[in-house]
Amino acid sequence: MKELSEDSKVWVYQSDKDFTSNQISVMESKLNAFCVDWTAHDKALKADFEILYNRFIILAVDEGYNSASGCSIDKSVNFMKTLGAEINCNLFERMEMAFLENDSVKSIHFNKLSEALSSNKVNEESLFFDTLIKTKAQLKDFLIPLKQHWLMQRVKV
């Protein structure tokens, strides 16, 4: 993704479990091919991907080159659904909130977050992943303390 501008649009796909090395190999091959062939209204898109923490796929498109259209975004979603099924991972469970614990990615259901805070399973300093980032530049804020995360506005402490 080094070649893409900082304004590039990103989509974050979070797996329900860590990727194995075999899954990563399959994903890299399929994602490379998808990024090369991805188009919007028959215009090539400048796209790339990154796999982070063995749990996240970041798909990016540099809209300064050509903009992704609704149809091209639908293509990417369908591709990711097919990829997830092929590697036996759910990439579309949006209610699981991922956080880092002892250098390992864990997740907690959104509805259990208040309880986890009350019982000190997590605290305001716990590092949570922000899967709602929109640009490549925001990747620097992908992992932030819970107290700075949009989740804090949604939990009852």
Short mmCIF file of N, CA and C in Angstrom, two decimals:
data_model
loop_
_atom_site.label_atom_id
_atom_site.label_comp_id
_atom_site.label_asym_id
_atom_site.label_seq_id
_atom_site.Cartn_x
_atom_site.Cartn_y
_atom_site.Cartn_z
N MET A 1 0.82 -1.20 0.00
CA MET A 1 0.00 0.00 0.00
C MET A 1 0.86 1.25 0.00
N LYS A 2 2.15 1.05 0.00
CA LYS A 2 3.06 2.20 0.02
C LYS A 2 2.86 3.12 -1.18
N GLU A 3 2.44 2.55 -2.29
CA GLU A 3 2.29 3.32 -3.52
C GLU A 3 1.03 4.20 -3.53
N LEU A 4 0.12 3.93 -2.63
CA LEU A 4 -1.15 4.66 -2.61
C LEU A 4 -1.05 5.93 -1.78
N SER A 5 -1.81 6.95 -2.18
CA SER A 5 -1.78 8.22 -1.44
C SER A 5 -2.40 8.04 -0.05
N GLU A 6 -2.07 8.96 0.83
CA GLU A 6 -2.61 8.94 2.20
C GLU A 6 -4.13 9.14 2.22
N ASP A 7 -4.66 9.75 1.15
CA ASP A 7 -6.11 9.97 1.05
C ASP A 7 -6.85 8.76 0.51
N SER A 8 -6.15 7.70 0.20
CA SER A 8 -6.80 6.51 -0.36
C SER A 8 -7.88 6.00 0.58
N LYS A 9 -8.99 5.59 -0.02
CA LYS A 9 -10.11 5.06 0.75
C LYS A 9 -9.79 3.63 1.18
N VAL A 10 -10.10 3.30 2.43
CA VAL A 10 -9.85 1.95 2.92
C VAL A 10 -11.12 1.33 3.49
N TRP A 11 -11.16 0.01 3.39
CA TRP A 11 -12.20 -0.80 4.02
C TRP A 11 -11.48 -1.82 4.88
N VAL A 12 -11.97 -1.99 6.10
CA VAL A 12 -11.35 -2.92 7.04
C VAL A 12 -12.26 -4.14 7.18
N TYR A 13 -11.68 -5.29 6.96
CA TYR A 13 -12.39 -6.56 7.14
C TYR A 13 -11.72 -7.29 8.29
N GLN A 14 -12.49 -7.56 9.32
CA GLN A 14 -11.99 -8.22 10.52
C GLN A 14 -12.44 -9.67 10.53
N SER A 15 -11.51 -10.56 10.72
CA SER A 15 -11.82 -11.98 10.79
C SER A 15 -12.30 -12.35 12.19
N ASP A 16 -13.06 -13.40 12.26
CA ASP A 16 -13.53 -13.90 13.55
C ASP A 16 -12.47 -14.72 14.27
N LYS A 17 -11.34 -14.99 13.59
CA LYS A 17 -10.23 -15.73 14.20
C LYS A 17 -8.94 -15.37 13.48
N ASP A 18 -7.82 -15.69 14.10
CA ASP A 18 -6.52 -15.42 13.48
C ASP A 18 -6.38 -16.22 12.18
N PHE A 19 -5.72 -15.60 11.21
CA PHE A 19 -5.43 -16.29 9.96
C PHE A 19 -4.25 -17.24 10.15
N THR A 20 -4.32 -18.38 9.50
CA THR A 20 -3.19 -19.30 9.48
C THR A 20 -2.26 -18.87 8.35
N SER A 21 -1.05 -19.40 8.35
CA SER A 21 -0.11 -19.07 7.27
C SER A 21 -0.65 -19.56 5.92
N ASN A 22 -1.34 -20.69 5.90
CA ASN A 22 -1.93 -21.20 4.66
C ASN A 22 -3.04 -20.25 4.18
N GLN A 23 -3.89 -19.78 5.09
CA GLN A 23 -4.94 -18.84 4.71
C GLN A 23 -4.34 -17.55 4.16
N ILE A 24 -3.28 -17.07 4.80
CA ILE A 24 -2.63 -15.84 4.34
C ILE A 24 -2.08 -16.02 2.93
N SER A 25 -1.49 -17.16 2.66
CA SER A 25 -0.96 -17.44 1.33
C SER A 25 -2.07 -17.41 0.28
N VAL A 26 -3.19 -18.05 0.57
CA VAL A 26 -4.34 -18.06 -0.34
C VAL A 26 -4.86 -16.63 -0.51
N MET A 27 -5.03 -15.91 0.60
CA MET A 27 -5.55 -14.55 0.54
C MET A 27 -4.66 -13.63 -0.28
N GLU A 28 -3.35 -13.70 -0.05
CA GLU A 28 -2.43 -12.82 -0.78
C GLU A 28 -2.55 -13.04 -2.28
N SER A 29 -2.61 -14.29 -2.68
CA SER A 29 -2.73 -14.60 -4.10
C SER A 29 -4.03 -14.05 -4.68
N LYS A 30 -5.13 -14.31 -4.02
CA LYS A 30 -6.44 -13.88 -4.51
C LYS A 30 -6.60 -12.36 -4.44
N LEU A 31 -6.12 -11.74 -3.36
CA LEU A 31 -6.22 -10.28 -3.22
C LEU A 31 -5.35 -9.57 -4.26
N ASN A 32 -4.16 -10.10 -4.52
CA ASN A 32 -3.31 -9.51 -5.57
C ASN A 32 -4.04 -9.51 -6.90
N ALA A 33 -4.61 -10.65 -7.26
CA ALA A 33 -5.33 -10.76 -8.53
C ALA A 33 -6.53 -9.82 -8.57
N PHE A 34 -7.27 -9.74 -7.45
CA PHE A 34 -8.44 -8.86 -7.41
C PHE A 34 -8.02 -7.40 -7.60
N CYS A 35 -6.99 -6.98 -6.89
CA CYS A 35 -6.55 -5.58 -6.97
C CYS A 35 -6.09 -5.22 -8.38
N VAL A 36 -5.45 -6.14 -9.07
CA VAL A 36 -4.99 -5.89 -10.44
C VAL A 36 -6.18 -5.76 -11.38
N ASP A 37 -7.19 -6.57 -11.19
CA ASP A 37 -8.34 -6.62 -12.12
C ASP A 37 -9.50 -5.70 -11.73
N TRP A 38 -9.47 -5.09 -10.55
CA TRP A 38 -10.60 -4.31 -10.05
C TRP A 38 -10.80 -3.06 -10.90
N THR A 39 -12.02 -2.86 -11.37
CA THR A 39 -12.34 -1.71 -12.20
C THR A 39 -13.61 -1.03 -11.72
N ALA A 40 -13.79 0.21 -12.16
CA ALA A 40 -15.02 0.97 -11.96
C ALA A 40 -15.41 1.54 -13.32
N HIS A 41 -16.53 1.11 -13.85
CA HIS A 41 -16.99 1.56 -15.17
C HIS A 41 -15.90 1.36 -16.22
N ASP A 42 -15.31 0.17 -16.19
CA ASP A 42 -14.25 -0.24 -17.13
C ASP A 42 -12.96 0.57 -17.02
N LYS A 43 -12.81 1.33 -15.95
CA LYS A 43 -11.56 2.05 -15.70
C LYS A 43 -10.82 1.34 -14.56
N ALA A 44 -9.55 1.11 -14.76
CA ALA A 44 -8.74 0.43 -13.75
C ALA A 44 -8.69 1.24 -12.47
N LEU A 45 -8.72 0.53 -11.36
CA LEU A 45 -8.55 1.19 -10.06
C LEU A 45 -7.13 0.92 -9.57
N LYS A 46 -6.57 1.90 -8.91
CA LYS A 46 -5.26 1.74 -8.28
C LYS A 46 -5.55 1.24 -6.86
N ALA A 47 -5.39 -0.05 -6.68
CA ALA A 47 -5.80 -0.67 -5.42
C ALA A 47 -4.68 -1.53 -4.85
N ASP A 48 -4.76 -1.74 -3.56
CA ASP A 48 -3.81 -2.60 -2.88
C ASP A 48 -4.45 -3.08 -1.58
N PHE A 49 -3.74 -3.92 -0.86
CA PHE A 49 -4.26 -4.47 0.39
C PHE A 49 -3.10 -4.69 1.36
N GLU A 50 -3.48 -4.89 2.59
CA GLU A 50 -2.51 -5.24 3.63
C GLU A 50 -3.22 -6.17 4.61
N ILE A 51 -2.51 -7.14 5.12
CA ILE A 51 -3.03 -8.02 6.16
C ILE A 51 -2.31 -7.63 7.44
N LEU A 52 -3.08 -7.24 8.44
CA LEU A 52 -2.50 -6.75 9.69
C LEU A 52 -2.91 -7.64 10.87
N TYR A 53 -1.97 -7.85 11.77
CA TYR A 53 -2.20 -8.57 13.02
C TYR A 53 -2.78 -9.97 12.80
N ASN A 54 -2.57 -10.55 11.62
CA ASN A 54 -3.13 -11.87 11.30
C ASN A 54 -4.63 -11.95 11.54
N ARG A 55 -5.31 -10.80 11.49
CA ARG A 55 -6.74 -10.77 11.79
C ARG A 55 -7.52 -9.82 10.88
N PHE A 56 -6.84 -8.88 10.26
CA PHE A 56 -7.52 -7.84 9.48
C PHE A 56 -7.01 -7.80 8.04
N ILE A 57 -7.93 -7.59 7.13
CA ILE A 57 -7.58 -7.30 5.74
C ILE A 57 -7.96 -5.85 5.49
N ILE A 58 -6.99 -5.06 5.07
CA ILE A 58 -7.24 -3.67 4.72
C ILE A 58 -7.20 -3.60 3.19
N LEU A 59 -8.32 -3.24 2.59
CA LEU A 59 -8.41 -3.09 1.15
C LEU A 59 -8.46 -1.59 0.87
N ALA A 60 -7.63 -1.13 -0.06
CA ALA A 60 -7.53 0.30 -0.31
C ALA A 60 -7.58 0.61 -1.80
N VAL A 61 -8.14 1.78 -2.10
CA VAL A 61 -8.16 2.26 -3.48
C VAL A 61 -7.82 3.75 -3.48
N ASP A 62 -6.91 4.12 -4.37
CA ASP A 62 -6.49 5.51 -4.50
C ASP A 62 -7.48 6.21 -5.44
N GLU A 63 -8.40 6.95 -4.87
CA GLU A 63 -9.44 7.59 -5.67
C GLU A 63 -8.93 8.83 -6.40
N GLY A 64 -7.69 9.22 -6.17
CA GLY A 64 -7.08 10.27 -6.96
C GLY A 64 -6.75 9.78 -8.36
N TYR A 65 -6.66 8.49 -8.51
CA TYR A 65 -6.38 7.86 -9.82
C TYR A 65 -7.69 7.63 -10.57
N ASN A 66 -8.58 6.84 -10.00
CA ASN A 66 -9.95 6.63 -10.48
C ASN A 66 -10.79 6.33 -9.25
N SER A 67 -12.00 6.85 -9.21
CA SER A 67 -12.87 6.65 -8.05
C SER A 67 -13.59 5.31 -8.12
N ALA A 68 -13.73 4.70 -6.96
CA ALA A 68 -14.54 3.48 -6.85
C ALA A 68 -16.00 3.89 -6.94
N SER A 69 -16.76 3.14 -7.71
CA SER A 69 -18.19 3.41 -7.86
C SER A 69 -18.97 2.44 -6.99
N GLY A 70 -20.27 2.66 -6.92
CA GLY A 70 -21.11 1.74 -6.16
C GLY A 70 -20.98 0.31 -6.64
N CYS A 71 -20.97 0.14 -7.96
CA CYS A 71 -20.84 -1.21 -8.53
C CYS A 71 -19.48 -1.83 -8.21
N SER A 72 -18.42 -1.03 -8.26
CA SER A 72 -17.09 -1.58 -7.97
C SER A 72 -16.97 -1.92 -6.48
N ILE A 73 -17.60 -1.14 -5.63
CA ILE A 73 -17.59 -1.45 -4.20
C ILE A 73 -18.38 -2.74 -3.96
N ASP A 74 -19.50 -2.89 -4.65
CA ASP A 74 -20.27 -4.14 -4.55
C ASP A 74 -19.41 -5.34 -4.97
N LYS A 75 -18.61 -5.17 -6.04
CA LYS A 75 -17.71 -6.23 -6.48
C LYS A 75 -16.75 -6.62 -5.37
N SER A 76 -16.20 -5.59 -4.69
CA SER A 76 -15.23 -5.89 -3.63
C SER A 76 -15.90 -6.60 -2.46
N VAL A 77 -17.11 -6.20 -2.11
CA VAL A 77 -17.83 -6.86 -1.01
C VAL A 77 -18.12 -8.31 -1.37
N ASN A 78 -18.59 -8.54 -2.59
CA ASN A 78 -18.86 -9.91 -3.02
C ASN A 78 -17.58 -10.74 -3.05
N PHE A 79 -16.49 -10.13 -3.51
CA PHE A 79 -15.20 -10.81 -3.51
C PHE A 79 -14.80 -11.20 -2.08
N MET A 80 -14.95 -10.26 -1.14
CA MET A 80 -14.56 -10.54 0.25
C MET A 80 -15.44 -11.61 0.88
N LYS A 81 -16.72 -11.64 0.54
CA LYS A 81 -17.61 -12.71 1.04
C LYS A 81 -17.15 -14.06 0.52
N THR A 82 -16.83 -14.12 -0.77
CA THR A 82 -16.36 -15.37 -1.36
C THR A 82 -15.02 -15.79 -0.75
N LEU A 83 -14.13 -14.83 -0.58
CA LEU A 83 -12.82 -15.11 0.03
C LEU A 83 -12.99 -15.64 1.45
N GLY A 84 -13.83 -14.99 2.23
CA GLY A 84 -14.07 -15.44 3.60
C GLY A 84 -14.59 -16.86 3.65
N ALA A 85 -15.53 -17.19 2.76
CA ALA A 85 -16.07 -18.55 2.71
C ALA A 85 -14.98 -19.55 2.33
N GLU A 86 -14.13 -19.16 1.39
CA GLU A 86 -13.07 -20.05 0.93
C GLU A 86 -12.06 -20.35 2.03
N ILE A 87 -11.74 -19.36 2.84
CA ILE A 87 -10.75 -19.59 3.91
C ILE A 87 -11.41 -19.95 5.24
N ASN A 88 -12.74 -20.06 5.21
CA ASN A 88 -13.51 -20.45 6.40
C ASN A 88 -13.36 -19.45 7.54
N CYS A 89 -13.48 -18.17 7.20
CA CYS A 89 -13.44 -17.09 8.19
C CYS A 89 -14.60 -16.14 7.93
N ASN A 90 -15.21 -15.67 8.99
CA ASN A 90 -16.28 -14.67 8.86
C ASN A 90 -15.61 -13.29 8.86
N LEU A 91 -15.71 -12.59 7.75
CA LEU A 91 -15.11 -11.26 7.63
C LEU A 91 -16.16 -10.15 7.78
N PHE A 92 -17.38 -10.52 8.17
CA PHE A 92 -18.48 -9.55 8.21
C PHE A 92 -19.21 -9.50 9.54
N GLU A 93 -18.61 -9.97 10.61
CA GLU A 93 -19.24 -9.89 11.93
C GLU A 93 -18.87 -8.55 12.54
N ARG A 94 -19.77 -7.59 12.46
CA ARG A 94 -19.47 -6.21 12.87
C ARG A 94 -19.71 -5.95 14.36
N MET A 95 -20.29 -6.91 15.06
CA MET A 95 -20.58 -6.69 16.49
C MET A 95 -19.42 -7.14 17.39
N GLU A 96 -18.42 -7.79 16.83
CA GLU A 96 -17.25 -8.19 17.61
C GLU A 96 -16.23 -7.06 17.57
N MET A 97 -15.84 -6.58 18.74
CA MET A 97 -14.88 -5.49 18.87
C MET A 97 -13.52 -6.10 19.22
N ALA A 98 -12.53 -5.84 18.39
CA ALA A 98 -11.21 -6.43 18.57
C ALA A 98 -10.32 -5.51 19.40
N PHE A 99 -9.53 -6.14 20.26
CA PHE A 99 -8.58 -5.39 21.08
C PHE A 99 -7.31 -6.22 21.24
N LEU A 100 -6.26 -5.55 21.67
CA LEU A 100 -4.97 -6.20 21.86
C LEU A 100 -4.76 -6.50 23.34
N GLU A 101 -4.44 -7.76 23.61
CA GLU A 101 -4.19 -8.18 24.99
C GLU A 101 -2.95 -9.07 24.99
N ASN A 102 -1.90 -8.62 25.65
CA ASN A 102 -0.64 -9.38 25.69
C ASN A 102 -0.17 -9.76 24.28
N ASP A 103 -0.14 -8.80 23.38
CA ASP A 103 0.31 -8.98 22.00
C ASP A 103 -0.54 -9.96 21.19
N SER A 104 -1.74 -10.23 21.66
CA SER A 104 -2.65 -11.13 20.96
C SER A 104 -3.97 -10.41 20.72
N VAL A 105 -4.55 -10.61 19.53
CA VAL A 105 -5.84 -9.99 19.22
C VAL A 105 -6.95 -10.83 19.83
N LYS A 106 -7.76 -10.19 20.62
CA LYS A 106 -8.95 -10.80 21.25
C LYS A 106 -10.16 -10.03 20.76
N SER A 107 -11.32 -10.58 20.98
CA SER A 107 -12.52 -9.83 20.63
C SER A 107 -13.59 -10.04 21.68
N ILE A 108 -14.47 -9.07 21.72
CA ILE A 108 -15.57 -9.09 22.66
C ILE A 108 -16.80 -8.56 21.93
N HIS A 109 -17.93 -9.19 22.19
CA HIS A 109 -19.16 -8.73 21.56
C HIS A 109 -19.50 -7.35 22.09
N PHE A 110 -19.97 -6.49 21.20
CA PHE A 110 -20.31 -5.11 21.57
C PHE A 110 -21.22 -5.07 22.79
N ASN A 111 -22.20 -5.96 22.88
CA ASN A 111 -23.15 -5.96 24.00
C ASN A 111 -22.52 -6.37 25.32
N LYS A 112 -21.32 -6.93 25.29
CA LYS A 112 -20.64 -7.37 26.52
C LYS A 112 -19.56 -6.38 26.97
N LEU A 113 -19.39 -5.29 26.23
CA LEU A 113 -18.31 -4.36 26.53
C LEU A 113 -18.50 -3.64 27.86
N SER A 114 -19.71 -3.20 28.16
CA SER A 114 -19.95 -2.53 29.45
C SER A 114 -19.62 -3.46 30.60
N GLU A 115 -20.04 -4.69 30.49
CA GLU A 115 -19.76 -5.69 31.53
C GLU A 115 -18.26 -5.93 31.67
N ALA A 116 -17.55 -5.99 30.54
CA ALA A 116 -16.10 -6.20 30.56
C ALA A 116 -15.39 -5.02 31.22
N LEU A 117 -15.89 -3.81 31.01
CA LEU A 117 -15.32 -2.64 31.67
C LEU A 117 -15.57 -2.69 33.17
N SER A 118 -16.78 -3.05 33.56
CA SER A 118 -17.13 -3.13 34.98
C SER A 118 -16.31 -4.17 35.72
N SER A 119 -16.02 -5.28 35.05
CA SER A 119 -15.27 -6.37 35.69
C SER A 119 -13.77 -6.26 35.48
N ASN A 120 -13.31 -5.16 34.86
CA ASN A 120 -11.89 -4.91 34.58
C ASN A 120 -11.24 -5.92 33.63
N LYS A 121 -12.05 -6.61 32.81
CA LYS A 121 -11.47 -7.45 31.75
C LYS A 121 -10.77 -6.53 30.75
N VAL A 122 -11.36 -5.36 30.52
CA VAL A 122 -10.74 -4.29 29.74
C VAL A 122 -10.89 -3.01 30.54
N ASN A 123 -10.09 -2.01 30.18
CA ASN A 123 -10.22 -0.72 30.84
C ASN A 123 -10.04 0.38 29.79
N GLU A 124 -10.08 1.62 30.22
CA GLU A 124 -10.01 2.74 29.28
C GLU A 124 -8.68 2.82 28.55
N GLU A 125 -7.65 2.18 29.08
CA GLU A 125 -6.34 2.16 28.42
C GLU A 125 -6.17 0.96 27.49
N SER A 126 -7.09 0.01 27.51
CA SER A 126 -7.02 -1.15 26.61
C SER A 126 -7.00 -0.67 25.17
N LEU A 127 -6.16 -1.29 24.36
CA LEU A 127 -6.00 -0.87 22.97
C LEU A 127 -7.00 -1.60 22.08
N PHE A 128 -7.90 -0.82 21.48
CA PHE A 128 -8.93 -1.36 20.59
C PHE A 128 -8.66 -0.93 19.16
N PHE A 129 -9.07 -1.78 18.22
CA PHE A 129 -8.92 -1.50 16.80
C PHE A 129 -10.13 -0.72 16.32
N ASP A 130 -9.88 0.34 15.56
CA ASP A 130 -10.97 1.14 15.01
C ASP A 130 -11.20 0.70 13.57
N THR A 131 -12.15 -0.19 13.38
CA THR A 131 -12.43 -0.74 12.05
C THR A 131 -13.26 0.21 11.19
N LEU A 132 -13.58 1.38 11.70
CA LEU A 132 -14.35 2.36 10.94
C LEU A 132 -13.49 3.43 10.28
N ILE A 133 -12.17 3.26 10.33
CA ILE A 133 -11.32 4.23 9.66
C ILE A 133 -11.68 4.26 8.18
N LYS A 134 -11.45 5.39 7.54
CA LYS A 134 -11.89 5.58 6.15
C LYS A 134 -10.75 5.80 5.17
N THR A 135 -9.57 6.23 5.66
CA THR A 135 -8.46 6.53 4.75
C THR A 135 -7.17 5.85 5.21
N LYS A 136 -6.25 5.74 4.27
CA LYS A 136 -4.94 5.17 4.58
C LYS A 136 -4.25 5.96 5.68
N ALA A 137 -4.38 7.29 5.65
CA ALA A 137 -3.75 8.13 6.68
C ALA A 137 -4.25 7.76 8.08
N GLN A 138 -5.49 7.34 8.18
CA GLN A 138 -6.06 6.99 9.49
C GLN A 138 -5.54 5.67 10.03
N LEU A 139 -4.80 4.92 9.23
CA LEU A 139 -4.23 3.67 9.73
C LEU A 139 -3.32 3.90 10.94
N LYS A 140 -2.76 5.10 11.04
CA LYS A 140 -1.91 5.40 12.21
C LYS A 140 -2.74 5.40 13.49
N ASP A 141 -4.06 5.58 13.36
CA ASP A 141 -4.97 5.55 14.51
C ASP A 141 -5.83 4.29 14.52
N PHE A 142 -5.34 3.23 13.89
CA PHE A 142 -6.09 1.98 13.81
C PHE A 142 -6.19 1.31 15.18
N LEU A 143 -5.17 1.43 15.99
CA LEU A 143 -5.12 0.82 17.31
C LEU A 143 -4.97 1.95 18.33
N ILE A 144 -6.03 2.17 19.11
CA ILE A 144 -6.04 3.31 20.04
C ILE A 144 -6.62 2.89 21.39
N PRO A 145 -6.28 3.64 22.44
CA PRO A 145 -6.88 3.34 23.75
C PRO A 145 -8.40 3.50 23.69
N LEU A 146 -9.07 2.64 24.41
CA LEU A 146 -10.54 2.65 24.43
C LEU A 146 -11.08 4.03 24.78
N LYS A 147 -10.42 4.76 25.66
CA LYS A 147 -10.92 6.08 26.06
C LYS A 147 -10.97 7.07 24.89
N GLN A 148 -10.20 6.81 23.81
CA GLN A 148 -10.21 7.68 22.62
C GLN A 148 -11.06 7.10 21.49
N HIS A 149 -11.59 5.93 21.69
CA HIS A 149 -12.32 5.19 20.66
C HIS A 149 -13.79 5.61 20.63
N TRP A 150 -14.41 5.57 19.45
CA TRP A 150 -15.83 5.89 19.33
C TRP A 150 -16.69 4.96 20.18
N LEU A 151 -16.18 3.79 20.52
CA LEU A 151 -16.94 2.85 21.36
C LEU A 151 -17.30 3.44 22.72
N MET A 152 -16.42 4.28 23.27
CA MET A 152 -16.67 4.84 24.60
C MET A 152 -17.95 5.67 24.65
N GLN A 153 -18.34 6.23 23.51
CA GLN A 153 -19.58 7.00 23.47
C GLN A 153 -20.79 6.08 23.47
N ARG A 154 -20.58 4.80 23.22
CA ARG A 154 -21.69 3.85 23.07
C ARG A 154 -21.86 2.91 24.27
N VAL A 155 -20.89 2.88 25.19
CA VAL A 155 -21.00 1.95 26.32
C VAL A 155 -21.47 2.68 27.57
N LYS A 156 -22.17 1.92 28.39
CA LYS A 156 -22.63 2.44 29.67
C LYS A 156 -21.72 1.89 30.75
N VAL A 157 -21.05 2.81 31.43
CA VAL A 157 -20.09 2.38 32.47
C VAL A 157 -20.71 2.56 33.83
#
